[in-house]
Amino acid sequence: MSVTFESVRDAAGAIVGSVVLTPFLHSQTFSEITGADVWIKYENEQFTAAFKERGALFKLLSLSPGERARGVLAVSAGNHAQAVAYHARRLGIRAVIVMPRFTPHVKVERTRAHGAEVVLAGDGFDAAKDAGRALAAERGLVFVHPYDDAKVIAGQGTVALEMLTANPSIETLVVPIGGGGLVAGMATAAKAMNPDIEVIGVETAGFPAMKCALDGTTPRFARSTIAEGIAVKEPGALTLPIVRRLVSDILLVEEGDIEQAIVMLLEIEKTVAEGAGAAGFAAMLRHPERFRGKRVGVVLCGGNIDPLVLSEIIQRGLVRSGRLLRLRVELPDLPGALADVTRCLADTNANIEEVHHQRAFTSLPVLSAEVEFVLQARGADHVTEIRDALAQAGYRSELVHEAERLR
């Protein structure tokens, strides 16, 4: 079966009422930051917090009675797993989910909570996929591919159908790419609705499988990525030709770009994005000239992120923005010196989180001490104010450049 605009419309009719018609809203702040007119599709507001429900449900609805009786098996790093598990239970279909061993704990537990049997196998998606195919054959289960299936692709295309129905003036779509199911489906629908629309894909620099396949180059993969949902080493046989025909460009983003996008979405839009979900925004922040002056629809495709990972990303984001800093101060090793420095910091409204007092492990002269403060500040200008105040009080300070280390 080929993927056509008609199949996307069939998918929309089949899944209506069973998946959320997610908001598609204008972002004034992201528009100001990027110079584009930015509209956000909040697929993180699906019940399982990702767009994957669309394709998974359409595929399950297409199964014959005999196939439903056999049960299904899906391989996924998390979102496809939850989608298949959730809708399989709704439809009374037994589901087995194979997930990579290092899938975030929150995704594993939520998948189990939807009633599926979860099998952890392989160090990454591709190894898990091989294990999943073998297990499906062994148990006689119907394999539900996360992206390389015409029904799944058509279901994902309903995202673009909704976006362009709500706002036909969108000129550019920005879509994260793993195996290519979402971008292939969306491009199929979007180009049918508006042949002049531009579809731009986004991959992480550590997993550029689709871009390298289009360029005819051999990819080099990273060990890991915060965007594990799009950490795919081989694009789909169905999705690749669709992407080659309909997608204008694929942009690459770094891990730091994705972290920054996650923090900004949390602060600006008050919404949680996982790494893959924030990839489109990361591309707009890294390549603003590519989008400036255009009306852009960007898909926030998922929000399933481990709270511990999110906490760490927030802390690192505060470091990058100058609101959390490590400041090393040299002072005489005399009674009252530390109190004088902390008083100076208090006068500038810097909040002290930690203090590390060092005498032995330093190159300073004897009778001198080195104190490292972890401070909360309002930003770069406030940091300058703090250091100026210390200098005026006679204390030399040095920033420990965590922001540079984290890039």
mmCIF file of C-alpha atoms in Angstrom:
data_model
loop_
_atom_site.group_PDB
_atom_site.id
_atom_site.type_symbol
_atom_site.label_atom_id
_atom_site.label_comp_id
_atom_site.label_asym_id
_atom_site.label_seq_id
_atom_site.Cartn_x
_atom_site.Cartn_y
_atom_site.Cartn_z
ATOM 1 C CA MET A 1 0.000 0.000 0.000
ATOM 2 C CA SER A 2 1.324 3.437 -0.903
ATOM 3 C CA VAL A 3 0.876 6.506 1.285
ATOM 4 C CA THR A 4 -1.457 9.059 -0.297
ATOM 5 C CA PHE A 5 -3.415 12.075 0.802
ATOM 6 C CA GLU A 6 -6.539 9.913 0.603
ATOM 7 C CA SER A 7 -5.020 7.410 3.032
ATOM 8 C CA VAL A 8 -4.181 10.255 5.432
ATOM 9 C CA ARG A 9 -7.790 11.453 5.254
ATOM 10 C CA ASP A 10 -8.977 7.877 5.834
ATOM 11 C CA ALA A 11 -6.765 7.760 8.903
ATOM 12 C CA ALA A 12 -8.215 11.038 10.175
ATOM 13 C CA GLY A 13 -11.731 9.674 9.858
ATOM 14 C CA ALA A 14 -10.821 6.411 11.555
ATOM 15 C CA ILE A 15 -9.087 7.882 14.604
ATOM 16 C CA VAL A 16 -11.328 10.894 15.223
ATOM 17 C CA GLY A 17 -12.611 10.893 18.787
ATOM 18 C CA SER A 18 -10.007 8.361 19.918
ATOM 19 C CA VAL A 19 -6.982 10.677 19.826
ATOM 20 C CA VAL A 20 -6.788 14.277 21.000
ATOM 21 C CA LEU A 21 -7.263 17.111 18.515
ATOM 22 C CA THR A 22 -4.245 18.888 19.973
ATOM 23 C CA PRO A 23 -3.882 22.695 20.121
ATOM 24 C CA PHE A 24 -2.096 24.559 17.341
ATOM 25 C CA LEU A 25 -1.207 27.918 18.845
ATOM 26 C CA HIS A 26 0.835 30.995 18.015
ATOM 27 C CA SER A 27 3.942 31.652 20.120
ATOM 28 C CA GLN A 28 4.634 35.349 20.432
ATOM 29 C CA THR A 29 7.875 34.895 22.336
ATOM 30 C CA PHE A 30 9.416 32.268 20.042
ATOM 31 C CA SER A 31 8.398 34.452 17.121
ATOM 32 C CA GLU A 32 10.283 37.388 18.626
ATOM 33 C CA ILE A 33 13.349 35.244 19.362
ATOM 34 C CA THR A 34 13.606 33.616 15.920
ATOM 35 C CA GLY A 35 12.227 36.360 13.685
ATOM 36 C CA ALA A 36 9.683 33.913 12.275
ATOM 37 C CA ASP A 37 5.926 33.708 12.838
ATOM 38 C CA VAL A 38 5.942 30.544 14.966
ATOM 39 C CA TRP A 39 2.958 28.237 15.495
ATOM 40 C CA ILE A 40 3.249 25.208 17.785
ATOM 41 C CA LYS A 41 1.421 21.886 17.450
ATOM 42 C CA TYR A 42 1.219 20.476 20.989
ATOM 43 C CA GLU A 43 1.325 16.731 20.375
ATOM 44 C CA ASN A 44 2.639 16.314 23.908
ATOM 45 C CA GLU A 45 -1.001 16.760 24.973
ATOM 46 C CA GLN A 46 -2.032 13.376 23.605
ATOM 47 C CA PHE A 47 -3.032 10.924 26.347
ATOM 48 C CA THR A 48 0.298 9.109 26.025
ATOM 49 C CA ALA A 49 2.048 12.479 25.501
ATOM 50 C CA ALA A 50 3.189 11.913 21.901
ATOM 51 C CA PHE A 51 1.964 11.884 18.299
ATOM 52 C CA LYS A 52 2.559 8.136 17.978
ATOM 53 C CA GLU A 53 -1.020 7.338 18.959
ATOM 54 C CA ARG A 54 -2.226 8.398 15.525
ATOM 55 C CA GLY A 55 -0.310 5.883 13.458
ATOM 56 C CA ALA A 56 -0.518 3.118 16.043
ATOM 57 C CA LEU A 57 -4.305 3.358 16.291
ATOM 58 C CA PHE A 58 -4.852 3.477 12.525
ATOM 59 C CA LYS A 59 -2.669 0.380 12.129
ATOM 60 C CA LEU A 60 -4.496 -1.516 14.880
ATOM 61 C CA LEU A 61 -7.882 -0.611 13.412
ATOM 62 C CA SER A 62 -6.777 -2.050 10.057
ATOM 63 C CA LEU A 63 -6.048 -5.524 11.469
ATOM 64 C CA SER A 64 -8.270 -8.425 10.511
ATOM 65 C CA PRO A 65 -10.153 -10.366 13.222
ATOM 66 C CA GLY A 66 -7.586 -13.142 12.905
ATOM 67 C CA GLU A 67 -4.675 -10.744 13.341
ATOM 68 C CA ARG A 68 -6.320 -9.172 16.385
ATOM 69 C CA ALA A 69 -6.720 -12.608 17.923
ATOM 70 C CA ARG A 70 -3.002 -13.333 17.439
ATOM 71 C CA GLY A 71 -1.914 -10.169 19.220
ATOM 72 C CA VAL A 72 0.677 -7.569 18.258
ATOM 73 C CA LEU A 73 4.322 -6.795 18.960
ATOM 74 C CA ALA A 74 5.938 -3.381 18.687
ATOM 75 C CA VAL A 75 9.525 -2.210 19.083
ATOM 76 C CA SER A 76 10.047 1.278 20.439
ATOM 77 C CA ALA A 77 12.210 3.534 22.587
ATOM 78 C CA GLY A 78 9.032 4.601 24.340
ATOM 79 C CA ASN A 79 6.358 6.627 22.578
ATOM 80 C CA HIS A 80 5.292 4.094 19.946
ATOM 81 C CA ALA A 81 5.354 1.510 22.737
ATOM 82 C CA GLN A 82 2.926 3.456 24.895
ATOM 83 C CA ALA A 83 0.692 4.240 21.941
ATOM 84 C CA VAL A 84 0.399 0.601 20.850
ATOM 85 C CA ALA A 85 -0.053 -0.610 24.425
ATOM 86 C CA TYR A 86 -2.744 1.944 25.227
ATOM 87 C CA HIS A 87 -4.866 1.503 22.109
ATOM 88 C CA ALA A 88 -4.361 -2.273 22.008
ATOM 89 C CA ARG A 89 -5.858 -2.498 25.486
ATOM 90 C CA ARG A 90 -8.751 -0.264 24.405
ATOM 91 C CA LEU A 91 -9.409 -2.579 21.461
ATOM 92 C CA GLY A 92 -8.937 -5.804 23.419
ATOM 93 C CA ILE A 93 -5.728 -6.826 21.615
ATOM 94 C CA ARG A 94 -2.824 -8.497 23.424
ATOM 95 C CA ALA A 95 0.357 -6.426 23.091
ATOM 96 C CA VAL A 96 4.034 -7.261 23.612
ATOM 97 C CA ILE A 97 6.499 -4.373 23.535
ATOM 98 C CA VAL A 98 10.258 -4.744 23.004
ATOM 99 C CA MET A 99 12.258 -1.743 24.229
ATOM 100 C CA PRO A 100 16.015 -1.037 24.296
ATOM 101 C CA ARG A 101 17.594 -1.859 27.649
ATOM 102 C CA PHE A 102 18.457 1.782 28.363
ATOM 103 C CA THR A 103 15.029 3.249 27.613
ATOM 104 C CA PRO A 104 14.157 5.917 30.223
ATOM 105 C CA HIS A 105 12.477 4.306 33.201
ATOM 106 C CA VAL A 106 9.418 6.554 32.961
ATOM 107 C CA LYS A 107 8.629 5.251 29.451
ATOM 108 C CA VAL A 108 9.046 1.608 30.478
ATOM 109 C CA GLU A 109 6.755 1.931 33.479
ATOM 110 C CA ARG A 110 4.081 3.847 31.603
ATOM 111 C CA THR A 111 4.075 1.192 28.891
ATOM 112 C CA ARG A 112 3.600 -1.536 31.485
ATOM 113 C CA ALA A 113 0.842 0.534 33.085
ATOM 114 C CA HIS A 114 -1.108 0.319 29.819
ATOM 115 C CA GLY A 115 -1.246 -3.455 30.187
ATOM 116 C CA ALA A 116 1.456 -4.552 27.767
ATOM 117 C CA GLU A 117 4.129 -7.163 28.347
ATOM 118 C CA VAL A 118 7.473 -5.327 28.182
ATOM 119 C CA VAL A 119 10.666 -7.065 27.039
ATOM 120 C CA LEU A 120 13.957 -5.146 27.365
ATOM 121 C CA ALA A 121 16.490 -6.177 24.713
ATOM 122 C CA GLY A 122 19.412 -4.577 22.895
ATOM 123 C CA ASP A 123 21.505 -1.503 23.633
ATOM 124 C CA GLY A 124 19.674 0.651 21.077
ATOM 125 C CA PHE A 125 16.634 0.747 18.828
ATOM 126 C CA ASP A 126 18.131 -1.245 15.974
ATOM 127 C CA ALA A 127 19.258 -4.093 18.218
ATOM 128 C CA ALA A 128 15.859 -4.090 19.909
ATOM 129 C CA LYS A 129 14.172 -4.185 16.491
ATOM 130 C CA ASP A 130 16.068 -7.348 15.545
ATOM 131 C CA ALA A 131 15.118 -8.966 18.842
ATOM 132 C CA GLY A 132 11.509 -7.874 18.372
ATOM 133 C CA ARG A 133 11.188 -9.368 14.899
ATOM 134 C CA ALA A 134 12.569 -12.677 16.145
ATOM 135 C CA LEU A 135 10.159 -12.699 19.095
ATOM 136 C CA ALA A 136 7.179 -11.829 16.877
ATOM 137 C CA ALA A 137 7.993 -14.750 14.580
ATOM 138 C CA GLU A 138 8.457 -17.079 17.537
ATOM 139 C CA ARG A 139 5.108 -16.184 19.117
ATOM 140 C CA GLY A 140 3.128 -15.583 15.936
ATOM 141 C CA LEU A 141 2.434 -11.939 16.756
ATOM 142 C CA VAL A 142 1.659 -9.203 14.215
ATOM 143 C CA PHE A 143 4.607 -6.819 14.004
ATOM 144 C CA VAL A 144 3.575 -3.146 14.276
ATOM 145 C CA HIS A 145 6.495 -1.150 12.915
ATOM 146 C CA PRO A 146 7.050 2.284 14.524
ATOM 147 C CA TYR A 147 7.573 4.073 11.205
ATOM 148 C CA ASP A 148 8.052 1.829 8.160
ATOM 149 C CA ASP A 149 4.401 0.928 7.646
ATOM 150 C CA ALA A 150 1.960 2.635 5.266
ATOM 151 C CA LYS A 151 -0.886 2.678 7.802
ATOM 152 C CA VAL A 152 1.371 4.113 10.503
ATOM 153 C CA ILE A 153 2.730 6.768 8.137
ATOM 154 C CA ALA A 154 -0.787 7.759 7.052
ATOM 155 C CA GLY A 155 -1.849 8.065 10.675
ATOM 156 C CA GLN A 156 1.067 10.351 11.484
ATOM 157 C CA GLY A 157 0.153 12.488 8.478
ATOM 158 C CA THR A 158 -2.994 13.604 10.290
ATOM 159 C CA VAL A 159 -0.793 15.993 12.297
ATOM 160 C CA ALA A 160 -0.212 18.118 9.185
ATOM 161 C CA LEU A 161 -3.839 17.742 8.137
ATOM 162 C CA GLU A 162 -4.939 19.317 11.417
ATOM 163 C CA MET A 163 -2.284 22.041 11.312
ATOM 164 C CA LEU A 164 -3.084 23.238 7.805
ATOM 165 C CA THR A 165 -6.825 22.974 8.314
ATOM 166 C CA ALA A 166 -6.481 25.224 11.362
ATOM 167 C CA ASN A 167 -4.055 27.635 9.646
ATOM 168 C CA PRO A 168 -3.775 27.271 5.854
ATOM 169 C CA SER A 169 -1.305 30.187 5.686
ATOM 170 C CA ILE A 170 1.580 28.124 7.157
ATOM 171 C CA GLU A 171 4.562 28.356 4.783
ATOM 172 C CA THR A 172 7.036 25.975 6.441
ATOM 173 C CA LEU A 173 6.693 22.854 8.574
ATOM 174 C CA VAL A 174 9.517 21.815 10.925
ATOM 175 C CA VAL A 175 9.398 18.125 11.812
ATOM 176 C CA PRO A 176 11.750 15.924 13.897
ATOM 177 C CA ILE A 177 13.022 12.826 12.067
ATOM 178 C CA GLY A 178 13.900 9.418 13.449
ATOM 179 C CA GLY A 179 12.895 6.684 11.041
ATOM 180 C CA GLY A 180 10.830 9.176 9.085
ATOM 181 C CA GLY A 181 7.237 8.106 9.725
ATOM 182 C CA LEU A 182 6.074 11.475 11.019
ATOM 183 C CA VAL A 183 7.795 13.605 8.396
ATOM 184 C CA ALA A 184 6.766 11.274 5.541
ATOM 185 C CA GLY A 185 3.119 11.322 6.565
ATOM 186 C CA MET A 186 3.068 15.050 7.228
ATOM 187 C CA ALA A 187 4.844 15.876 3.974
ATOM 188 C CA THR A 188 2.402 13.726 2.024
ATOM 189 C CA ALA A 189 -0.577 15.552 3.498
ATOM 190 C CA ALA A 190 0.974 19.025 3.455
ATOM 191 C CA LYS A 191 2.149 18.914 -0.152
ATOM 192 C CA ALA A 192 -1.298 17.733 -1.270
ATOM 193 C CA MET A 193 -2.959 20.612 0.579
ATOM 194 C CA ASN A 194 -0.394 23.227 -0.477
ATOM 195 C CA PRO A 195 2.191 22.265 -3.131
ATOM 196 C CA ASP A 196 4.256 25.372 -2.283
ATOM 197 C CA ILE A 197 4.705 24.541 1.389
ATOM 198 C CA GLU A 198 8.236 23.759 2.554
ATOM 199 C CA VAL A 199 8.845 20.764 4.818
ATOM 200 C CA ILE A 200 12.094 20.767 6.793
ATOM 201 C CA GLY A 201 13.246 17.795 8.831
ATOM 202 C CA VAL A 202 15.449 17.847 11.918
ATOM 203 C CA GLU A 203 17.866 15.183 13.156
ATOM 204 C CA THR A 204 20.466 15.183 15.896
ATOM 205 C CA ALA A 205 24.076 15.508 14.784
ATOM 206 C CA GLY A 206 24.765 12.211 16.555
ATOM 207 C CA PHE A 207 22.132 10.270 14.592
ATOM 208 C CA PRO A 208 21.935 11.730 11.062
ATOM 209 C CA ALA A 209 20.680 8.550 9.376
ATOM 210 C CA MET A 210 18.123 10.139 7.051
ATOM 211 C CA LYS A 211 20.341 13.036 6.011
ATOM 212 C CA CYS A 212 23.252 10.735 5.245
ATOM 213 C CA ALA A 213 20.967 8.397 3.284
ATOM 214 C CA LEU A 214 19.827 11.338 1.154
ATOM 215 C CA ASP A 215 23.384 12.636 0.727
ATOM 216 C CA GLY A 216 24.803 9.207 -0.055
ATOM 217 C CA THR A 217 27.308 9.412 2.802
ATOM 218 C CA THR A 218 28.148 6.991 5.596
ATOM 219 C CA PRO A 219 26.842 8.194 8.973
ATOM 220 C CA ARG A 220 28.839 8.151 12.181
ATOM 221 C CA PHE A 221 26.664 7.658 15.219
ATOM 222 C CA ALA A 222 27.056 8.920 18.772
ATOM 223 C CA ARG A 223 26.881 6.597 21.757
ATOM 224 C CA SER A 224 23.738 8.262 23.045
ATOM 225 C CA THR A 225 21.506 11.300 22.750
ATOM 226 C CA ILE A 226 18.973 13.094 24.879
ATOM 227 C CA ALA A 227 16.633 12.720 21.887
ATOM 228 C CA GLU A 228 16.455 8.936 22.113
ATOM 229 C CA GLY A 229 13.057 8.995 20.386
ATOM 230 C CA ILE A 230 14.745 9.903 17.090
ATOM 231 C CA ALA A 231 18.001 7.980 17.614
ATOM 232 C CA VAL A 232 17.489 5.714 14.601
ATOM 233 C CA LYS A 233 20.417 4.339 12.594
ATOM 234 C CA GLU A 234 18.497 3.332 9.470
ATOM 235 C CA PRO A 235 15.606 5.204 7.806
ATOM 236 C CA GLY A 236 12.589 3.272 6.635
ATOM 237 C CA ALA A 237 12.383 1.692 3.194
ATOM 238 C CA LEU A 238 8.967 3.342 2.759
ATOM 239 C CA THR A 239 9.829 6.664 4.351
ATOM 240 C CA LEU A 240 13.131 7.360 2.571
ATOM 241 C CA PRO A 241 11.718 7.837 -0.953
ATOM 242 C CA ILE A 242 8.892 9.999 0.392
ATOM 243 C CA VAL A 243 11.367 12.192 2.247
ATOM 244 C CA ARG A 244 13.618 12.385 -0.811
ATOM 245 C CA ARG A 245 10.689 13.548 -2.941
ATOM 246 C CA LEU A 246 8.872 15.907 -0.579
ATOM 247 C CA VAL A 247 11.226 17.218 2.117
ATOM 248 C CA SER A 248 13.220 20.342 1.231
ATOM 249 C CA ASP A 249 16.042 20.049 3.732
ATOM 250 C CA ILE A 250 17.239 18.263 6.853
ATOM 251 C CA LEU A 251 18.916 20.331 9.560
ATOM 252 C CA LEU A 252 21.161 18.916 12.268
ATOM 253 C CA VAL A 253 21.154 20.039 15.895
ATOM 254 C CA GLU A 254 23.558 19.443 18.766
ATOM 255 C CA GLU A 255 22.730 18.106 22.219
ATOM 256 C CA GLY A 256 23.157 21.555 23.779
ATOM 257 C CA ASP A 257 20.670 23.013 21.284
ATOM 258 C CA ILE A 258 18.060 20.476 22.344
ATOM 259 C CA GLU A 259 18.683 21.102 26.035
ATOM 260 C CA GLN A 260 18.264 24.835 25.490
ATOM 261 C CA ALA A 261 15.025 24.271 23.589
ATOM 262 C CA ILE A 262 13.619 22.078 26.375
ATOM 263 C CA VAL A 263 14.343 24.743 28.987
ATOM 264 C CA MET A 264 12.900 27.528 26.827
ATOM 265 C CA LEU A 265 9.707 25.584 26.139
ATOM 266 C CA LEU A 266 9.332 25.034 29.866
ATOM 267 C CA GLU A 267 9.934 28.691 30.693
ATOM 268 C CA ILE A 268 8.180 30.349 27.776
ATOM 269 C CA GLU A 269 5.325 28.031 26.851
ATOM 270 C CA LYS A 270 4.997 26.343 30.263
ATOM 271 C CA THR A 271 5.060 22.936 28.571
ATOM 272 C CA VAL A 272 7.281 19.863 28.899
ATOM 273 C CA ALA A 273 9.082 18.453 25.871
ATOM 274 C CA GLU A 274 11.283 15.392 25.615
ATOM 275 C CA GLY A 275 14.479 15.590 23.598
ATOM 276 C CA ALA A 276 12.921 14.486 20.315
ATOM 277 C CA GLY A 277 9.924 16.721 20.961
ATOM 278 C CA ALA A 278 12.125 19.797 21.260
ATOM 279 C CA ALA A 279 14.293 19.051 18.201
ATOM 280 C CA GLY A 280 12.287 21.303 15.874
ATOM 281 C CA PHE A 281 12.659 24.250 18.218
ATOM 282 C CA ALA A 282 16.364 23.501 18.585
ATOM 283 C CA ALA A 283 16.701 23.809 14.811
ATOM 284 C CA MET A 284 14.920 27.158 14.786
ATOM 285 C CA LEU A 285 17.178 28.464 17.552
ATOM 286 C CA ARG A 286 20.350 27.182 15.863
ATOM 287 C CA HIS A 287 19.393 28.197 12.310
ATOM 288 C CA PRO A 288 17.173 31.291 12.724
ATOM 289 C CA GLU A 289 18.178 32.690 9.317
ATOM 290 C CA ARG A 290 16.563 29.634 7.698
ATOM 291 C CA PHE A 291 13.142 30.622 9.032
ATOM 292 C CA ARG A 292 13.253 34.388 9.446
ATOM 293 C CA GLY A 293 10.189 36.151 8.028
ATOM 294 C CA LYS A 294 8.260 32.914 7.390
ATOM 295 C CA ARG A 295 5.098 31.559 8.960
ATOM 296 C CA VAL A 296 6.328 28.324 10.532
ATOM 297 C CA GLY A 297 4.477 25.393 12.029
ATOM 298 C CA VAL A 298 6.661 23.328 14.354
ATOM 299 C CA VAL A 299 5.650 20.019 15.923
ATOM 300 C CA LEU A 300 6.256 19.492 19.628
ATOM 301 C CA CYS A 301 5.984 15.775 19.031
ATOM 302 C CA GLY A 302 6.387 14.355 22.541
ATOM 303 C CA GLY A 303 6.683 15.147 26.228
ATOM 304 C CA ASN A 304 7.816 11.885 27.820
ATOM 305 C CA ILE A 305 11.015 12.829 29.615
ATOM 306 C CA ASP A 306 12.446 11.315 32.773
ATOM 307 C CA PRO A 307 11.977 13.828 35.641
ATOM 308 C CA LEU A 308 15.567 13.292 36.783
ATOM 309 C CA VAL A 309 16.866 14.075 33.306
ATOM 310 C CA LEU A 310 14.615 17.124 33.106
ATOM 311 C CA SER A 311 15.929 18.330 36.462
ATOM 312 C CA GLU A 312 19.514 18.071 35.237
ATOM 313 C CA ILE A 313 18.676 19.866 31.992
ATOM 314 C CA ILE A 314 17.079 22.710 33.931
ATOM 315 C CA GLN A 315 20.188 23.084 36.070
ATOM 316 C CA ARG A 316 22.430 23.107 33.002
ATOM 317 C CA GLY A 317 20.144 25.640 31.356
ATOM 318 C CA LEU A 318 20.448 27.922 34.360
ATOM 319 C CA VAL A 319 24.232 27.691 34.048
ATOM 320 C CA ARG A 320 24.130 28.585 30.350
ATOM 321 C CA SER A 321 21.934 31.616 30.983
ATOM 322 C CA GLY A 322 24.122 32.952 33.825
ATOM 323 C CA ARG A 323 21.489 32.370 36.494
ATOM 324 C CA LEU A 324 23.523 29.679 38.207
ATOM 325 C CA LEU A 325 27.287 30.158 38.443
ATOM 326 C CA ARG A 326 30.431 29.086 40.209
ATOM 327 C CA LEU A 327 32.560 31.997 41.348
ATOM 328 C CA ARG A 328 36.046 31.499 42.775
ATOM 329 C CA VAL A 329 37.167 34.258 45.164
ATOM 330 C CA GLU A 330 40.628 34.837 46.637
ATOM 331 C CA LEU A 331 40.675 36.169 50.187
ATOM 332 C CA PRO A 332 43.126 36.478 53.106
ATOM 333 C CA ASP A 333 43.019 33.543 55.512
ATOM 334 C CA LEU A 334 41.986 35.747 58.420
ATOM 335 C CA PRO A 335 39.002 35.748 60.783
ATOM 336 C CA GLY A 336 36.092 37.702 59.323
ATOM 337 C CA ALA A 337 37.241 37.612 55.684
ATOM 338 C CA LEU A 338 34.643 35.064 54.609
ATOM 339 C CA ALA A 339 31.923 36.974 56.420
ATOM 340 C CA ASP A 340 32.958 40.150 54.607
ATOM 341 C CA VAL A 341 32.734 38.450 51.208
ATOM 342 C CA THR A 342 29.330 36.922 51.921
ATOM 343 C CA ARG A 343 28.097 40.321 53.081
ATOM 344 C CA CYS A 344 29.264 41.799 49.797
ATOM 345 C CA LEU A 345 27.394 39.092 47.888
ATOM 346 C CA ALA A 346 24.257 39.713 49.917
ATOM 347 C CA ASP A 347 24.432 43.434 49.152
ATOM 348 C CA THR A 348 24.254 42.595 45.416
ATOM 349 C CA ASN A 349 21.265 40.246 45.983
ATOM 350 C CA ALA A 350 23.226 37.158 44.953
ATOM 351 C CA ASN A 351 21.848 34.029 46.600
ATOM 352 C CA ILE A 352 24.464 31.553 47.869
ATOM 353 C CA GLU A 353 23.682 27.873 47.236
ATOM 354 C CA GLU A 354 27.021 26.301 48.176
ATOM 355 C CA VAL A 355 30.362 27.347 49.674
ATOM 356 C CA HIS A 356 33.654 25.418 49.277
ATOM 357 C CA HIS A 357 36.560 26.748 51.340
ATOM 358 C CA GLN A 358 40.018 25.666 50.120
ATOM 359 C CA ARG A 359 43.408 26.158 51.751
ATOM 360 C CA ALA A 360 45.604 23.190 50.820
ATOM 361 C CA PHE A 361 44.712 22.432 47.190
ATOM 362 C CA THR A 362 45.567 25.817 45.732
ATOM 363 C CA SER A 363 48.523 27.638 44.231
ATOM 364 C CA LEU A 364 47.792 30.784 46.242
ATOM 365 C CA PRO A 365 50.363 31.992 48.777
ATOM 366 C CA VAL A 366 50.231 30.762 52.374
ATOM 367 C CA LEU A 367 47.851 32.843 54.497
ATOM 368 C CA SER A 368 45.532 33.078 51.516
ATOM 369 C CA ALA A 369 42.424 31.022 50.906
ATOM 370 C CA GLU A 370 40.300 30.221 47.918
ATOM 371 C CA VAL A 371 36.544 30.077 48.275
ATOM 372 C CA GLU A 372 34.262 28.776 45.536
ATOM 373 C CA PHE A 373 30.655 29.934 45.686
ATOM 374 C CA VAL A 374 27.718 28.460 43.794
ATOM 375 C CA LEU A 375 25.410 31.427 43.312
ATOM 376 C CA GLN A 376 21.978 32.174 41.962
ATOM 377 C CA ALA A 377 21.894 35.315 39.827
ATOM 378 C CA ARG A 378 19.478 37.079 37.490
ATOM 379 C CA GLY A 379 21.670 36.714 34.401
ATOM 380 C CA ALA A 380 24.859 37.954 32.761
ATOM 381 C CA ASP A 381 24.415 41.628 33.751
ATOM 382 C CA HIS A 382 23.860 40.651 37.374
ATOM 383 C CA VAL A 383 26.995 38.487 37.314
ATOM 384 C CA THR A 384 28.998 41.501 36.132
ATOM 385 C CA GLU A 385 27.489 43.593 38.943
ATOM 386 C CA ILE A 386 28.480 40.953 41.518
ATOM 387 C CA ARG A 387 32.069 40.769 40.301
ATOM 388 C CA ASP A 388 32.398 44.558 40.179
ATOM 389 C CA ALA A 389 31.190 44.807 43.771
ATOM 390 C CA LEU A 390 33.746 42.208 44.909
ATOM 391 C CA ALA A 391 36.520 44.047 43.069
ATOM 392 C CA GLN A 392 35.570 47.346 44.711
ATOM 393 C CA ALA A 393 35.744 45.583 48.083
ATOM 394 C CA GLY A 394 39.264 44.388 47.255
ATOM 395 C CA TYR A 395 38.510 40.767 46.325
ATOM 396 C CA ARG A 396 39.672 39.138 43.105
ATOM 397 C CA SER A 397 37.118 36.766 41.586
ATOM 398 C CA GLU A 398 37.178 34.265 38.732
ATOM 399 C CA LEU A 399 34.255 32.621 36.964
ATOM 400 C CA VAL A 400 34.388 28.867 36.616
ATOM 401 C CA HIS A 401 33.133 28.608 33.051
ATOM 402 C CA GLU A 402 30.625 25.784 33.292
ATOM 403 C CA ALA A 403 28.601 27.242 30.446
ATOM 404 C CA GLU A 404 31.536 26.782 28.046
ATOM 405 C CA ARG A 405 32.172 23.254 29.314
ATOM 406 C CA LEU A 406 28.562 22.235 28.688
ATOM 407 C CA ARG A 407 28.342 23.411 25.074
#
